[in-house]
CSV table of C-alpha atoms and ligand atoms in Angstrom, one decimal:
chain,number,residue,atom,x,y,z
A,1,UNK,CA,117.1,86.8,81.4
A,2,UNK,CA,116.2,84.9,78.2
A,3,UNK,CA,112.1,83.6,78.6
A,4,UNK,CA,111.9,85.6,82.1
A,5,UNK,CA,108.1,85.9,83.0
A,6,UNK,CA,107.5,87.9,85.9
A,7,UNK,CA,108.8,91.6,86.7
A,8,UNK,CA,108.9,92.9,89.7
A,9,UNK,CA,110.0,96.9,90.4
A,10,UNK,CA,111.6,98.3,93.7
A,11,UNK,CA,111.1,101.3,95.2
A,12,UNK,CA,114.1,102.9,96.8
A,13,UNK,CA,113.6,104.4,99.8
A,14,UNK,CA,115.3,107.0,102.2
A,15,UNK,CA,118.7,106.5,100.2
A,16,UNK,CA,117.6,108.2,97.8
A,17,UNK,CA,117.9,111.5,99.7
A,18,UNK,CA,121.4,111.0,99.9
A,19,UNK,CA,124.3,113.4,98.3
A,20,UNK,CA,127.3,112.0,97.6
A,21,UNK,CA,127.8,108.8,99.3
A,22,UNK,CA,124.2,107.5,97.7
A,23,UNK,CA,126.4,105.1,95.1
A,24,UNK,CA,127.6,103.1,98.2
A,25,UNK,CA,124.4,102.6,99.9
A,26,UNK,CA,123.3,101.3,96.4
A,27,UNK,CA,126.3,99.1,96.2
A,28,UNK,CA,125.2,97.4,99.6
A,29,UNK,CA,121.5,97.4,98.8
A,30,UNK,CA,122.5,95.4,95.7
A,31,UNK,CA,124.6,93.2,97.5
A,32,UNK,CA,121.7,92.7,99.8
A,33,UNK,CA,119.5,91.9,97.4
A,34,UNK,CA,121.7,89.7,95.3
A,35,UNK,CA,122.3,87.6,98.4
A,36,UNK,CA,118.7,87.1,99.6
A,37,UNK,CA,117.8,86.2,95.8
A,38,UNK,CA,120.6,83.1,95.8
A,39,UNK,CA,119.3,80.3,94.0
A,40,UNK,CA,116.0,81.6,93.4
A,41,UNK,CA,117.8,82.1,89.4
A,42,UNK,CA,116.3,85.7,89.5
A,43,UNK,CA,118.4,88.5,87.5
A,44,UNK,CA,118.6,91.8,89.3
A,45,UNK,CA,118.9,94.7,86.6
A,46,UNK,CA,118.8,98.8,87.2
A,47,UNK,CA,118.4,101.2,85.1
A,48,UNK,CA,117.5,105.0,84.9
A,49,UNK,CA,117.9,104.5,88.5
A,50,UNK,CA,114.9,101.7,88.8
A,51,UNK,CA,115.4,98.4,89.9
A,52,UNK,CA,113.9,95.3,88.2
A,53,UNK,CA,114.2,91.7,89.6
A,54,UNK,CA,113.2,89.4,86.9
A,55,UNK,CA,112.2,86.0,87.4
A,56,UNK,CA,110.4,82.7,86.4
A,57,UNK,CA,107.1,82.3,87.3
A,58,UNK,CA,108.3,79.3,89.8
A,59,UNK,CA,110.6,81.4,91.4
A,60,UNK,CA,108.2,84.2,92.5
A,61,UNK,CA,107.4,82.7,95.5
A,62,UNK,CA,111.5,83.4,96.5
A,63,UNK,CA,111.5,86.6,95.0
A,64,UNK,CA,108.6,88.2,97.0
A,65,UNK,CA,109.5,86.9,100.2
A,66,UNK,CA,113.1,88.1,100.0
A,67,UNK,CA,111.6,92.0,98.6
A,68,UNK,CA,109.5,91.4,102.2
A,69,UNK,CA,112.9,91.3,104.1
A,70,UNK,CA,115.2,93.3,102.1
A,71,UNK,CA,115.5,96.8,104.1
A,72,UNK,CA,116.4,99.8,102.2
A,73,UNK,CA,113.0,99.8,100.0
A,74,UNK,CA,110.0,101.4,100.4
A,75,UNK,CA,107.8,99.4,98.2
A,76,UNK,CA,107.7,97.0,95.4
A,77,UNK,CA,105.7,95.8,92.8
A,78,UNK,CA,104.5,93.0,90.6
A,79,UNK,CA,104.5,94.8,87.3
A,80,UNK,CA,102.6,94.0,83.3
A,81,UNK,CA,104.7,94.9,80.6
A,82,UNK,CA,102.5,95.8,77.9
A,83,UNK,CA,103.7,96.7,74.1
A,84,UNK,CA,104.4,100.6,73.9
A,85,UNK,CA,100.9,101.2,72.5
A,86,UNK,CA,98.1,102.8,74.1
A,87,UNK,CA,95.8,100.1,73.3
A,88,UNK,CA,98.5,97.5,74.9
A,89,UNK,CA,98.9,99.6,78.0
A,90,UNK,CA,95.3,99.7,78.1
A,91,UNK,CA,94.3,96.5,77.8
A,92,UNK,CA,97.2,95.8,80.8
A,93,UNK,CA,95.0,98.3,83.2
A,94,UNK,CA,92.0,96.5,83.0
A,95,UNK,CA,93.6,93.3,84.0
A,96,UNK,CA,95.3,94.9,86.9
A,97,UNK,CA,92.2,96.8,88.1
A,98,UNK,CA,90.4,93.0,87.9
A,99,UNK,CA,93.0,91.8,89.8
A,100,UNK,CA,92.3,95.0,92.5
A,101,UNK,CA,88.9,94.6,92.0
A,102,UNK,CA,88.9,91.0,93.2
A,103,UNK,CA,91.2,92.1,96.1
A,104,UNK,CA,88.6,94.4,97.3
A,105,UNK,CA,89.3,97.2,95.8
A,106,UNK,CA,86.3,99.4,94.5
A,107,UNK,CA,87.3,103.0,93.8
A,108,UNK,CA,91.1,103.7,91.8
A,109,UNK,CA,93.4,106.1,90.0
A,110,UNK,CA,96.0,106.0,87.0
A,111,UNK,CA,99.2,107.2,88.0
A,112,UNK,CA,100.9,107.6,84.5
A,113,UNK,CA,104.4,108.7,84.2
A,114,UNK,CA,106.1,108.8,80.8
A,115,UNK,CA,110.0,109.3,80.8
A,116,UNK,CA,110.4,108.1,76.7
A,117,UNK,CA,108.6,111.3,75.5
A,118,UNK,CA,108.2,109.9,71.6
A,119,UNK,CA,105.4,108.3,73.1
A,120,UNK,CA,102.7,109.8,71.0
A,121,UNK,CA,100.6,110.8,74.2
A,122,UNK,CA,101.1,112.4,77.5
A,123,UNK,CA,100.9,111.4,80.8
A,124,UNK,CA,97.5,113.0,81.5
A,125,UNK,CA,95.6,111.8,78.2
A,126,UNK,CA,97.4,108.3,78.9
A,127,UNK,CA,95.2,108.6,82.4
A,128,UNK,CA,92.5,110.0,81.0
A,129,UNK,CA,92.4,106.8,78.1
A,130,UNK,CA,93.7,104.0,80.8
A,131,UNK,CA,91.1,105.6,83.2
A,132,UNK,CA,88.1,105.0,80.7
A,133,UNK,CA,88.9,102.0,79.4
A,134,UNK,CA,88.7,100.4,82.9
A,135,UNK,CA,86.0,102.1,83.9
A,136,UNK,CA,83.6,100.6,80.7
A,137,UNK,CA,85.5,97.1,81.2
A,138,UNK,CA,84.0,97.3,85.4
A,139,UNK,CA,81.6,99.9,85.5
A,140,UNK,CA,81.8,98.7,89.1
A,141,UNK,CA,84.7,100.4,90.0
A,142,UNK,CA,84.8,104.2,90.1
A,143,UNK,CA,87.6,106.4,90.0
A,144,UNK,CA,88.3,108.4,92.7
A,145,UNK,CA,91.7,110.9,92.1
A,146,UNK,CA,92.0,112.1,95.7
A,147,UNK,CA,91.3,108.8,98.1
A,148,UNK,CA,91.2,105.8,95.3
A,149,UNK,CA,91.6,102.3,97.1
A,150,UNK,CA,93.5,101.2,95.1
A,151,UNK,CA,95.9,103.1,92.2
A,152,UNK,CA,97.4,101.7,88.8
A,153,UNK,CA,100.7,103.2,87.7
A,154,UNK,CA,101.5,103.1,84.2
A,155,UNK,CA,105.3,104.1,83.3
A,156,UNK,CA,106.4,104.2,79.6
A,157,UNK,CA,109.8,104.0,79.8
A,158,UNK,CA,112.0,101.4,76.7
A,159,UNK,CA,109.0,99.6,78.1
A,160,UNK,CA,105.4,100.5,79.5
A,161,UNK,CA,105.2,99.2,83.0
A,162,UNK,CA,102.1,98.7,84.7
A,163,UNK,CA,101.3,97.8,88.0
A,164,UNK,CA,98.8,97.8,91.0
A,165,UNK,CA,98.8,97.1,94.8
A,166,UNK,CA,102.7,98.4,95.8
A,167,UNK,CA,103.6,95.9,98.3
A,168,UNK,CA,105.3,97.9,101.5
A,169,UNK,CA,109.0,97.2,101.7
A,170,UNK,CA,111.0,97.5,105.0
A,171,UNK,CA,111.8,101.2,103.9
A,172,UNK,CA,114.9,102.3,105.8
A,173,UNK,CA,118.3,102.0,104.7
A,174,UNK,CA,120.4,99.3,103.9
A,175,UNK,CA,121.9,96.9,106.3
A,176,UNK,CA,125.0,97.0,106.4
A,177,UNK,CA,125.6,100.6,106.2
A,178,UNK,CA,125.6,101.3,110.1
A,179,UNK,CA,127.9,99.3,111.6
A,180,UNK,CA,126.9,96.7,113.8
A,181,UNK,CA,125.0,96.6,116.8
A,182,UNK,CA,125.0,94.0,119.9
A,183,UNK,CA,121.0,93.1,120.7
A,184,UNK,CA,120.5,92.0,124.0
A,185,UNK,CA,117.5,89.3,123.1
A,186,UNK,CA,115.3,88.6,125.1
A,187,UNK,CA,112.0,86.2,124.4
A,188,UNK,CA,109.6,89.2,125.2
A,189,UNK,CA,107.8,91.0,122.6
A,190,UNK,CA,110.2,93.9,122.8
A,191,UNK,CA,113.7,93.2,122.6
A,192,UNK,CA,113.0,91.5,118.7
A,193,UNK,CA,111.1,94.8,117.6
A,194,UNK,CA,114.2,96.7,118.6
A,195,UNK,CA,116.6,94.5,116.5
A,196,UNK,CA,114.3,94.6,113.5
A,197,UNK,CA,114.1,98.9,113.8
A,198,UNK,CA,118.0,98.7,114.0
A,199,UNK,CA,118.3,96.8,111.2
A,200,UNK,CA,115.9,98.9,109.7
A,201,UNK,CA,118.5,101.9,109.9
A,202,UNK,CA,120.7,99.8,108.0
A,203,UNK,CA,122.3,98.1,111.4
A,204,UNK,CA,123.9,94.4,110.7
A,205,UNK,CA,122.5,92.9,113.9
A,206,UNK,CA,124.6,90.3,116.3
A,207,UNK,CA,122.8,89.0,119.3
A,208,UNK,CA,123.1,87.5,123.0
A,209,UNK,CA,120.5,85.6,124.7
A,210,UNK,CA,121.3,85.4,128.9
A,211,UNK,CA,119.8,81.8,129.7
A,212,UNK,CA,119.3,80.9,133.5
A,213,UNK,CA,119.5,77.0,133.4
A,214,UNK,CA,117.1,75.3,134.7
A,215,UNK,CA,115.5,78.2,136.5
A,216,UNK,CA,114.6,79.2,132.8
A,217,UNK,CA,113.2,76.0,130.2
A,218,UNK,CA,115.5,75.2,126.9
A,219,UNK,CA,111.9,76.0,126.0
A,220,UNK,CA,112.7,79.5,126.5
A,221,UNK,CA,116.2,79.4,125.1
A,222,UNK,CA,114.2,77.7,121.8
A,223,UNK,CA,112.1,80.8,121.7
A,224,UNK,CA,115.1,83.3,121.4
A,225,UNK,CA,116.7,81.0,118.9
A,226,UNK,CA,113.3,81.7,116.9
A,227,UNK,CA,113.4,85.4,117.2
A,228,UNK,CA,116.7,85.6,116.1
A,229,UNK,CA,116.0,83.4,113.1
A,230,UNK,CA,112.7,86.1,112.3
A,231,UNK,CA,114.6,89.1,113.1
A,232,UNK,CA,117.6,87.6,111.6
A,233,UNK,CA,115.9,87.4,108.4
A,234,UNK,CA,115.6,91.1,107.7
A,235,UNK,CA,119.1,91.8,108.9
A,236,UNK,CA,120.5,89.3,106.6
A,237,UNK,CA,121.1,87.0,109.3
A,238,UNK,CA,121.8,87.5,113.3
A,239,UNK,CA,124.6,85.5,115.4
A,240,UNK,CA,123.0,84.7,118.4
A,241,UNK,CA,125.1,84.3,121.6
A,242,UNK,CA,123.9,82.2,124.4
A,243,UNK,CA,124.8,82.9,127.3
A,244,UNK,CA,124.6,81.0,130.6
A,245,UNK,CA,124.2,83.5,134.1
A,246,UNK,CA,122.7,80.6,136.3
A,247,UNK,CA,125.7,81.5,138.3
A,248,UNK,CA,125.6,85.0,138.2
A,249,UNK,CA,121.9,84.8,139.4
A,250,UNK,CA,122.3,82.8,142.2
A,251,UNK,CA,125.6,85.0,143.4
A,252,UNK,CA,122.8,88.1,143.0
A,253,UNK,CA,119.9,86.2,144.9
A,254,UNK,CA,122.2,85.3,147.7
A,255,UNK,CA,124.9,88.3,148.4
A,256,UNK,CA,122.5,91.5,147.3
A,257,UNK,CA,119.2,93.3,148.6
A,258,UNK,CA,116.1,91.8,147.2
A,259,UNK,CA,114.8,95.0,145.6
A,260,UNK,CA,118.4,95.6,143.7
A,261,UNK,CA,117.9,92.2,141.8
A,262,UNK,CA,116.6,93.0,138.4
A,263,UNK,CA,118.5,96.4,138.2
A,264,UNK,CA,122.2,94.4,139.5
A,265,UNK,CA,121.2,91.6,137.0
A,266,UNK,CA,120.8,94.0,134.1
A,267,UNK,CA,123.8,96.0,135.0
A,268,UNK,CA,125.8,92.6,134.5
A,269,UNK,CA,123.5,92.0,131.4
A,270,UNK,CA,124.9,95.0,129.7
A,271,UNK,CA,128.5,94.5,131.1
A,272,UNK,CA,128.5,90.4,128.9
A,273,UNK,CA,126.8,92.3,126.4
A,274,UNK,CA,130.0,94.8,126.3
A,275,UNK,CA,132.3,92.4,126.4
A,276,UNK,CA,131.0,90.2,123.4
A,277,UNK,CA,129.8,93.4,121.3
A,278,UNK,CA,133.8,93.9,121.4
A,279,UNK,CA,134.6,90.8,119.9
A,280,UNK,CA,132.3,91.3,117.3
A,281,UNK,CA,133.6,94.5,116.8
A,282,UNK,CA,129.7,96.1,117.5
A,283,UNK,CA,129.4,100.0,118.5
A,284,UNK,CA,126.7,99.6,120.5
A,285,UNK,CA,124.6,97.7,122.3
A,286,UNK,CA,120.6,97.7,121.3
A,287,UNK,CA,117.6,97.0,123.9
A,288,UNK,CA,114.1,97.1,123.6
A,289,UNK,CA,113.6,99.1,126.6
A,290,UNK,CA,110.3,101.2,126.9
A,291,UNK,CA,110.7,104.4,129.2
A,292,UNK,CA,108.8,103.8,132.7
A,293,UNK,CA,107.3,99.9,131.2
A,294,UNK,CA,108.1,97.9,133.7
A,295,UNK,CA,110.3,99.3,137.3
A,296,UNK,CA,114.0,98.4,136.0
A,297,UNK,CA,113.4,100.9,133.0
A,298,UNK,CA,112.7,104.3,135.1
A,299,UNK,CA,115.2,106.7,133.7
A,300,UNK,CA,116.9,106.1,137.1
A,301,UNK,CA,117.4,102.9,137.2
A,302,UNK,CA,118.3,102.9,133.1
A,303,UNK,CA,121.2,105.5,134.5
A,304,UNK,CA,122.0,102.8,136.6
A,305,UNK,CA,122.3,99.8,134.2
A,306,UNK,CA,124.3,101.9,131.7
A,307,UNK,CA,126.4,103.5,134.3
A,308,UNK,CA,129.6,101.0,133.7
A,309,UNK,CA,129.7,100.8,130.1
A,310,UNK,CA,131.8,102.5,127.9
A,311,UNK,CA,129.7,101.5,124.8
A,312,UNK,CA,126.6,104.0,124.1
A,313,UNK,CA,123.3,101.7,124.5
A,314,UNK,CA,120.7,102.3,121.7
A,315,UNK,CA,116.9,102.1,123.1
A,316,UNK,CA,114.6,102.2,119.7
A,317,UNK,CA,111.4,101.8,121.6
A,318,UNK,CA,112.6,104.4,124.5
A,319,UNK,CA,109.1,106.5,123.7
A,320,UNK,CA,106.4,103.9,122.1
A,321,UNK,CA,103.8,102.7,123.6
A,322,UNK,CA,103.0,99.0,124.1
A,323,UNK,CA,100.0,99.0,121.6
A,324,UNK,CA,102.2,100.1,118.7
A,325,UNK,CA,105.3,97.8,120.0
A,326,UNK,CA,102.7,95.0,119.6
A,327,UNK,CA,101.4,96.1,116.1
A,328,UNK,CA,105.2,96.4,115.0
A,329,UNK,CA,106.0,92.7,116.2
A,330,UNK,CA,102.4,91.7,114.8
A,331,UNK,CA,103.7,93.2,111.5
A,332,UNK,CA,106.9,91.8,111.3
A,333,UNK,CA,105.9,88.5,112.2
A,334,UNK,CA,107.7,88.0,116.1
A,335,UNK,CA,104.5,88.6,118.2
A,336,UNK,CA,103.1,84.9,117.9
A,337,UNK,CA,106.2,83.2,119.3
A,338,UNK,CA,107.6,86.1,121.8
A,339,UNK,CA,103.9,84.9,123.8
A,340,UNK,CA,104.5,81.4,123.6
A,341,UNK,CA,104.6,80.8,127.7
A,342,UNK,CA,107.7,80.6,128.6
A,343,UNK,CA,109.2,82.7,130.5
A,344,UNK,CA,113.0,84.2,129.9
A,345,UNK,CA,113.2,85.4,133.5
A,346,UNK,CA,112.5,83.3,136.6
A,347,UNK,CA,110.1,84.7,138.5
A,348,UNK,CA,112.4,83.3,141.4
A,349,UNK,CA,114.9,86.0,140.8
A,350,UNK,CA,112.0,88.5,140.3
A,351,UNK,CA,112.3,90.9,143.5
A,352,UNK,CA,107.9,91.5,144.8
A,353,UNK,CA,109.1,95.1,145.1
A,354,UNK,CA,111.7,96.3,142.9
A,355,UNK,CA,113.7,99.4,143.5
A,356,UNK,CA,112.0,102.1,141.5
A,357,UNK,CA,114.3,105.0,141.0
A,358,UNK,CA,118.0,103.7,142.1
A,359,UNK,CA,120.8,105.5,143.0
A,360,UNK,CA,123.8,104.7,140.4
A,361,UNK,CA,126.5,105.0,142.9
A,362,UNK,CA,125.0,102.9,145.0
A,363,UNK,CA,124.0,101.0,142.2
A,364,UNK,CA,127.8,100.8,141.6
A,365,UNK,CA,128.8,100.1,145.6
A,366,UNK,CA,126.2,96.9,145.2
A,367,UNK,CA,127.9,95.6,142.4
A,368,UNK,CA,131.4,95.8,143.3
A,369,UNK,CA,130.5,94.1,146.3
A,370,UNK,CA,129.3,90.8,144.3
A,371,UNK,CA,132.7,90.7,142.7
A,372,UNK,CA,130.6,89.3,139.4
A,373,UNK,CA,134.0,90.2,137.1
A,374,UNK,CA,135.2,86.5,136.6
A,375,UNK,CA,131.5,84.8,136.4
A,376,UNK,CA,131.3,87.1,133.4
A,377,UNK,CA,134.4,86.6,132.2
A,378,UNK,CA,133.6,82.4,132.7
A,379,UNK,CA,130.0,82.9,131.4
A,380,UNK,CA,131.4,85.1,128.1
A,381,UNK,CA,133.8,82.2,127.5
A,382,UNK,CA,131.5,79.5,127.3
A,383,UNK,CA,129.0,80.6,125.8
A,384,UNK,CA,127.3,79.0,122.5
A,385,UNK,CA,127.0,81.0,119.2
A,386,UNK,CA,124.3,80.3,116.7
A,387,UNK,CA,123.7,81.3,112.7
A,388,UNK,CA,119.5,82.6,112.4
A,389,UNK,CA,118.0,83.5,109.5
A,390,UNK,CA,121.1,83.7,107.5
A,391,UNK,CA,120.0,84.0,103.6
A,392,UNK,CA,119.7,80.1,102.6
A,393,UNK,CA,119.4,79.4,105.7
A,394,UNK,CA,116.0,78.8,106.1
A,395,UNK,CA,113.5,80.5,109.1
A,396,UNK,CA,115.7,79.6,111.7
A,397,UNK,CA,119.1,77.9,112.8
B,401,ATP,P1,111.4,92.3,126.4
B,401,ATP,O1,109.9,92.2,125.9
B,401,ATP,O2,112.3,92.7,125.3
B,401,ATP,O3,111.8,91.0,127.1
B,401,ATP,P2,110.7,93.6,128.8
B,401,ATP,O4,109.6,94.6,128.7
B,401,ATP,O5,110.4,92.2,129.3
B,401,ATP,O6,111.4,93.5,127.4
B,401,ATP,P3,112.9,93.7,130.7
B,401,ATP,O7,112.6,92.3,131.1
B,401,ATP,O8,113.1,94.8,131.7
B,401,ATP,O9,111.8,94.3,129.7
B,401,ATP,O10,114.2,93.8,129.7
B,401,ATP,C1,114.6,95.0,129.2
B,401,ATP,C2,115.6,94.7,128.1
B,401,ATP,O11,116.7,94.0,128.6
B,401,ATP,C3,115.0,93.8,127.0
B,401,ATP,O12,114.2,94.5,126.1
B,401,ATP,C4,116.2,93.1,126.5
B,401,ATP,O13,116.8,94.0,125.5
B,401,ATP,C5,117.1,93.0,127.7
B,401,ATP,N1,116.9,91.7,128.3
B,401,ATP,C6,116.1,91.3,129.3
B,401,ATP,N2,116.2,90.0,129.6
B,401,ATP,C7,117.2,89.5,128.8
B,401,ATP,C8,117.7,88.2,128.5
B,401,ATP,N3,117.4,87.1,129.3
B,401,ATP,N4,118.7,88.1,127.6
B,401,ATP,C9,119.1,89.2,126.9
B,401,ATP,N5,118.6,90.4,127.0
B,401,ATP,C10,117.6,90.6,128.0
B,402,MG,MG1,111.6,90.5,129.2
């Protein structure tokens, strides 16, 4: 790209360990790419197996934030391109360790690799001579080979390359290369962490949102709408179905045992979920379902809300704790809105003592009984589909 300023390098991640079908997961990671970079008039270009986004400097701002969502990577970097010369590549290093150095940073390495071997020096006296000019440039910073704060990676390849801080990237593979999955979404703090690890494995995410009108706020039904649109963003978008089980609730709170409620409610939770994960054309359905967190996810009473499906249910957070579900939202930017106040499940239909281990066929008995198969059916029907966080699209809807 003719007067280009800015170079940014990705990382690939975990495709890379892939045999012979690695060419299509690139083919898919480009594609991702190339559609979260529309209209930011960045050029993607790989070569040698390295990818390079180039950009203007105004459209760095685009450029970073779509490398922050684009799953597949395992870091990236803001890179110097310096004039094949030792003195150039040198003179590159100091800046970046300023740069580090102003960050924080107070102890650092050279990483230099050199693939164009008529470069007049190796990679260790490139090091060594990248090493010492930093260190007399900011005798405050030491180097430190085996914990460095911070490390500077010099590659002499047509060009030499340097860069600092690697950025993390969403690691994973691609989306797109797992089929898709049906997220049931709730406004919690799990449910959104779920989605994202999904997506993470390279799942293209759909979602459905059960909304309990009025017993639940449009308040609430606002806050899954957000979710999507932050989960939706590192899936390369999330259609969110909304769907209304006021009915359904009532049926439950009037025809079935107290303690049954939540466990009958999910049960018909996963059944809509089914039945709209096979328009989409999903494989499975995703929840964010913690062994043992709250009473309805015992591994009973999970046996029980599975037990009609035909679909296989995928539970990402089935063994992490709450601390590192929280960190994980925190990280991926869902934690702020899924504790906004408002609650996704009335505590109306809430049962004071919940059955804690239930039996699936009586599970089963309870559920025929309510004869719920046409309020689904109804409730599938009419319910409302939404576009988050689709590339271009903005934050949300
Ligand atoms: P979360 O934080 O995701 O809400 P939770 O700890 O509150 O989870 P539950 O309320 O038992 O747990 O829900 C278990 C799972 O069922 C959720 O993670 C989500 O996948 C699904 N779920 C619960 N409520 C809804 C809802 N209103 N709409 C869609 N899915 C839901
Ligand atoms: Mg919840």
């Amino acid at each position: 790209m003719e007067g280009a300023k800015t170079v940014y390098l990705l990382k690939l991640g975990e495709l890379t360990l892939k045999g012979g079908n690695r060419a299509d997961f690139e083919q898919i990671l480009k594609r991702n790419l190339r559609d979260l970079l529309r209209g930011s008039r960045a050029s993607l270009e790989t070569t040698h197996g390295r990818y390079y986004v180039r950009c203007l400097s105004e459209g760095e701002a685009q450029v970073e934030d779509a490398l922050n969502h684009l799953m597949g990577i395992s870091g990236w970097a803001k890179t110097r391109i310096a004039e094949k010369a030792i003195e150039a590549v040198c003179a590159a290093c100091v800046s970046e360790a300023k740069t580090l150095f102003e960050g924080g940073v107070r102890s650092f390495k050279i990483n230099a690799r050199r693939t164009d071997k008529s470069f007049p020096m190796d990679s260790y006296n490139i090091a060594c001579r990248a090493g010492d000019a930093v260190t007399e440039a900011l005798p405050e910073l030491q180097v430190d080979v085996r914990h460095p704060q911070g490390t500077i990676a010099v590659e002499i390849r047509e060009r030499a390359y340097i860069y600092g801080f690697g950025h993390k990237g969403g690691g994973g593979l691609p989306v797109g290369t797992a089929g898709r999955g049906m997220l049931l979404l709730s406004g919690g703090i799990d449910s959104p962490v779920a989605g994202y690890m999904m997506a993470s494995r390279g799942m293209k995410i759909d979602a459905v949102y059960f909304h309990a009108y009025p017993y639940t706020s449009e308040e609430a039904r606002q806050k899954a709408i957000d979710l999507a649109g932050i989960v939706g963003r590192f899936s390369l978008g999330i259609r969110l179905y909304t769907v209304g089980y006021t009915e359904l609730q009532m049926r439950i709170k009037e025809c079935a045992p107290e303690a049954w409620a939540t466990v009958l409610l999910r049960m018909a939770m996963m059944e809509g979920a089914e039945r709209i994960a096979k328009i989409r054309r999903s494989k499975c359905l995703i929840t964010g379902e913690s062994l043992s967190q709250v009473a309805s996810q015992t591994v009973e009473n999970i046996t029980c809300t599975q037990s009609r499906l035909r679909i296989p249910v995928l539970r990402p957070l089935i063994g992490m704790h709450k601390d590192a579900i929280i960190r994980k939202a925190e990280e991926i930017g869902t934690y702020e809105t899924s504790i906004l106040p408002y609650q996704d499940c009335c505590v109306l239909f809430s049962p004071p003592h919940p059955i804690l281990r239930g039996d699936p066929a009586e599970a089963n008995r309870l559920y025929d009984s309510l004869d719920l198969d046409e309020l689904i059916e109804k409730a599938v029907r009419e319910s409302v589909v939404e576009r988050c966080g689709f590339p271009g699209n903005g934050h949300v809807c």
